[in-house]
C-alpha positions as a Python dict, from the first residue, in 0.01 Angstrom:
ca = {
    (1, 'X'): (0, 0, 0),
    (2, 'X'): (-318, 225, 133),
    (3, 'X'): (-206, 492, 57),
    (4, 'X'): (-78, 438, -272),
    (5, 'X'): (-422, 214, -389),
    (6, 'X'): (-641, 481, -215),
    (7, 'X'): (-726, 316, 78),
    (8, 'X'): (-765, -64, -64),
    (9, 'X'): (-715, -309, 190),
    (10, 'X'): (-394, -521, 76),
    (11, 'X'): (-623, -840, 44),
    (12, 'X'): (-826, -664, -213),
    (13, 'X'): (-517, -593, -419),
    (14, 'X'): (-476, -963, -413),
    (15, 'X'): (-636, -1000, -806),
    (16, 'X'): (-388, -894, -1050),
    (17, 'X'): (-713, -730, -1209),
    (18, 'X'): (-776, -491, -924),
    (19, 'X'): (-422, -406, -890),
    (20, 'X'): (-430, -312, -1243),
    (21, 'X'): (-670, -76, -1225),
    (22, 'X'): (-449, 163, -1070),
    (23, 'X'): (-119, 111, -1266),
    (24, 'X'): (-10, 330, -1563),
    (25, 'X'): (5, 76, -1899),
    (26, 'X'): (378, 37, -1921),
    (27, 'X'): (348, 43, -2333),
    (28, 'X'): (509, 263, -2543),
    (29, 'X'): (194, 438, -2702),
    (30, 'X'): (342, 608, -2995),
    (31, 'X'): (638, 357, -3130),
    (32, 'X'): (669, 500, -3450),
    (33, 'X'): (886, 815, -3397),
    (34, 'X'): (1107, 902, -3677),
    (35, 'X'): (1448, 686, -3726),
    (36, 'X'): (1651, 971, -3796),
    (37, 'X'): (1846, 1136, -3524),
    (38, 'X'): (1660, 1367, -3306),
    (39, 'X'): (1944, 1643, -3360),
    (40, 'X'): (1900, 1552, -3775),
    (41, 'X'): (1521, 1676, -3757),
    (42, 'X'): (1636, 2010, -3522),
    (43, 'X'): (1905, 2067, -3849),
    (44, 'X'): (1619, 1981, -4056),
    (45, 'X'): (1391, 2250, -3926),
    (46, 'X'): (1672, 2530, -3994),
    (47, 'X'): (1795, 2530, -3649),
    (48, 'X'): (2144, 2388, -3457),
    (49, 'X'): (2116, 2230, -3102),
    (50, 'X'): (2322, 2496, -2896),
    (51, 'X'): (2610, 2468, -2602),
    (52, 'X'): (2427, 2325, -2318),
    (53, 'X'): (2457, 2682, -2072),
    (54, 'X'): (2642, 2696, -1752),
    (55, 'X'): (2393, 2728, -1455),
    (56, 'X'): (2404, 3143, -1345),
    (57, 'X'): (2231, 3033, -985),
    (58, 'X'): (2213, 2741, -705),
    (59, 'X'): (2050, 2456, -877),
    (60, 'X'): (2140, 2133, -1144),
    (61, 'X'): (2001, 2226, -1539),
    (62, 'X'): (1928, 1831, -1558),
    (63, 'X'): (1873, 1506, -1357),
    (64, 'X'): (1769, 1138, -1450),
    (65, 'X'): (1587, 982, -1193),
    (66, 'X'): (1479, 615, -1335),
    (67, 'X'): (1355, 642, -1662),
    (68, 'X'): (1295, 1045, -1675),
    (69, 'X'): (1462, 1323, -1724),
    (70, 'X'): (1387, 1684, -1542),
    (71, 'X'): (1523, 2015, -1730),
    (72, 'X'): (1503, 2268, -1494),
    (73, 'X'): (1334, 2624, -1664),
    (74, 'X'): (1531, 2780, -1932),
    (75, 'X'): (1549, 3088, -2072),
    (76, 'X'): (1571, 3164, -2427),
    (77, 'X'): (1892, 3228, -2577),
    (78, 'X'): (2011, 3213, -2912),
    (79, 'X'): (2434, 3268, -2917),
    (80, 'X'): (2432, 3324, -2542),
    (81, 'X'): (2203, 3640, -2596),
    (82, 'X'): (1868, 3636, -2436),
    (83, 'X'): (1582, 3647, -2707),
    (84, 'X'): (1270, 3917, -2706),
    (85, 'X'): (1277, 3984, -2339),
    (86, 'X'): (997, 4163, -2229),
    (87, 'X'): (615, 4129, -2157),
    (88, 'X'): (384, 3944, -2389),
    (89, 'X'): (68, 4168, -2440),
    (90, 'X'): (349, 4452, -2376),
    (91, 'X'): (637, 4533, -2597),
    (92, 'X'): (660, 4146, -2693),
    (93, 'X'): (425, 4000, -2930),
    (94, 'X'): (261, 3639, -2938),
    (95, 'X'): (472, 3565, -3231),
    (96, 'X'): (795, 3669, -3011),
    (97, 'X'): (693, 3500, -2759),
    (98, 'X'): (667, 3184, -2947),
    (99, 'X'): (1027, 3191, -3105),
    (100, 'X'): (1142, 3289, -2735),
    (101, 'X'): (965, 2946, -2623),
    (102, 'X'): (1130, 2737, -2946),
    (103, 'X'): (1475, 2887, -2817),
    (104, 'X'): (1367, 2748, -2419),
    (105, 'X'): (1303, 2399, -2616),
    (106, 'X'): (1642, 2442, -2798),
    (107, 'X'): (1831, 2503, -2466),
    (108, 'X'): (1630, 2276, -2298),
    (109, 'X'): (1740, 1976, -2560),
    (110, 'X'): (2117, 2104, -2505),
    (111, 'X'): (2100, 2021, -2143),
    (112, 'X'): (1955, 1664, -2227),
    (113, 'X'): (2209, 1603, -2478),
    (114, 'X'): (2500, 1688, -2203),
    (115, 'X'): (2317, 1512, -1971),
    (116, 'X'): (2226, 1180, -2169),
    (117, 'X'): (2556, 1220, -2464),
    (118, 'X'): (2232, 1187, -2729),
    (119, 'X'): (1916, 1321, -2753),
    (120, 'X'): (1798, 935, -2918),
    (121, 'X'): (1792, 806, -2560),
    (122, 'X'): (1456, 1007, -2511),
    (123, 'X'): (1140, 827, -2599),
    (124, 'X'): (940, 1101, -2528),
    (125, 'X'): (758, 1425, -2377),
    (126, 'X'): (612, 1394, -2078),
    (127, 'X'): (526, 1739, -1935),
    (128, 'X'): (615, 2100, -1984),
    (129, 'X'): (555, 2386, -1778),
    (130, 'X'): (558, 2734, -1958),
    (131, 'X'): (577, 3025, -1768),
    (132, 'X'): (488, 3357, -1963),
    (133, 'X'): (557, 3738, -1844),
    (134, 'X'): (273, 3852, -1923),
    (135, 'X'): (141, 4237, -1938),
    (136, 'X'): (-199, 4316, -1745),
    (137, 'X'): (-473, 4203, -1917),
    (138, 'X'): (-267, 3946, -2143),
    (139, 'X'): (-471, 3611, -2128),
    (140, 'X'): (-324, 3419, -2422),
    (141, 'X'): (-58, 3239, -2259),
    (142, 'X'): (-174, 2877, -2406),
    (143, 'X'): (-82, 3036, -2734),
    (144, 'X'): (308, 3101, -2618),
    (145, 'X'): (318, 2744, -2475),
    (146, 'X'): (197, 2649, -2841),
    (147, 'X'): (576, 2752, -2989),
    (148, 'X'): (719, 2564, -2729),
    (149, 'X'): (435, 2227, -2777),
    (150, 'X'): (425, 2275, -3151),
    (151, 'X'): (796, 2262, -3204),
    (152, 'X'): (879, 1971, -2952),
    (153, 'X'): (612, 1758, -3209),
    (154, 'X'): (764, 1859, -3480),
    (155, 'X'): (1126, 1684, -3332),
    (156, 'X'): (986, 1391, -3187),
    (157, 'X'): (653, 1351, -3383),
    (158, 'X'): (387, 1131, -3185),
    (159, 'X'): (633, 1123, -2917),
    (160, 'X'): (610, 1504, -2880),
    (161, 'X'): (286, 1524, -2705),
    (162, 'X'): (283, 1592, -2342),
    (163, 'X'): (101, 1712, -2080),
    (164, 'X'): (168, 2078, -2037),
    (165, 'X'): (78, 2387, -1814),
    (166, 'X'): (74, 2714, -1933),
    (167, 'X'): (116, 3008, -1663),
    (168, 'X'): (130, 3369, -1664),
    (169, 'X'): (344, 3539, -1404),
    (170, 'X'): (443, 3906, -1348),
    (171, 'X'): (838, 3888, -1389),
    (172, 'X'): (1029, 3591, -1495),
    (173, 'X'): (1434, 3552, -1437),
    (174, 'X'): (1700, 3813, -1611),
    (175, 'X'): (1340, 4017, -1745),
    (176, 'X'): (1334, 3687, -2000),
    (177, 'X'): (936, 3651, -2204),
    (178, 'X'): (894, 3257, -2140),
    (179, 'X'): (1073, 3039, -1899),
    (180, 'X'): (971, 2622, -1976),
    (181, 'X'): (1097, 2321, -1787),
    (182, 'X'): (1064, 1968, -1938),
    (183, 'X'): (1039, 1644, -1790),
    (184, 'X'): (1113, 1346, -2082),
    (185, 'X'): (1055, 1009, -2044),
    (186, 'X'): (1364, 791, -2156),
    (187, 'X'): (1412, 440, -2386),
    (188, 'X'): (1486, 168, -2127),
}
């Protein structure tokens, strides 16, 4: 107890009032998330949820752990082919760079489909992580993350917006622009 109340003695957590000073509200903040079916609004925006893609290396795309769900990084493909690979600031563009992250978002839904049999079981975003190959001198990587943040609020509305990091990095897996992993908070 501690550690996890930063040093409180366990008689000071005593008062339900101190103790909930240092929980997390356990309301659903934004309720009103569209009733039609997640993989509906994807159609909707001109775009079909894709096979969820076999794993190429040593590690699980998915796994629920209580009420969230981790997707490990993915790559963007569209039909199994890898989309503008490259370095942004380089020979990819910002704009290429975006549909490459809405393609990671894509894949990454696929995985939570085969790993939850609907995509309605999520509530919402938590946090994405966008990593960016990114050319010497290229600073915009917030703006990449943006295709990848803009387009997961456009699926799940309120419920969309997450936390998010946005990082640049030298190489990324199979010479891919963007790389994002997710981690979704599911209906109990």
């Amino acid at each position: 107890i501690n550690a996890e109340y930063g040093g409180f003695r366990s008689t000071q957590l005593r008062s339900r009032s101190v103790v909930n000073k240092f929980r997390f509200s356990t309301k659903k903040p934004f309720s009103n998330m569209s009733t039609d079916s997640i993989e509906a609004i994807i159609r909707s925006k001109g775009y079909e949820l894709p096979e969820a893609a076999v794993p190429a290396f040593s590690y699980i795309p998915s796994l629920v752990s209580g009420n969230h769900l981790y997707i490990s990084g993915q790559v963007p493909k569209r039909g199994g082919e890898l989309v503008n690979n490259g370095k942004v600031g380089g020979n990819v563009t910002i704009e290429q760079a975006q549909e490459a992250a809405r393609w990671c978002v894509l894949n990454g839904l696929a995985h939570a489909k085969k790993a939850l049999g609907t995509l309605d079981k999520i509530q919402r975003a938590v946090k994405v992580t966008v990593f960016v190959a990114s050319a010497s001198g290229f600073h915009d990587q917030p703006k990449v993350a943006n295709g990848a943040s803009d387009f997961l609020i456009e699926i799940f509305g309120e419920n969309g917006k997450h936390t998010r990091s946005a990082v640049g990095v030298y190489e990324l897996p199979l010479g891919v622009s963007v790389e994002i992993e997710f981690i979704f908070e599911l209906k109990v």
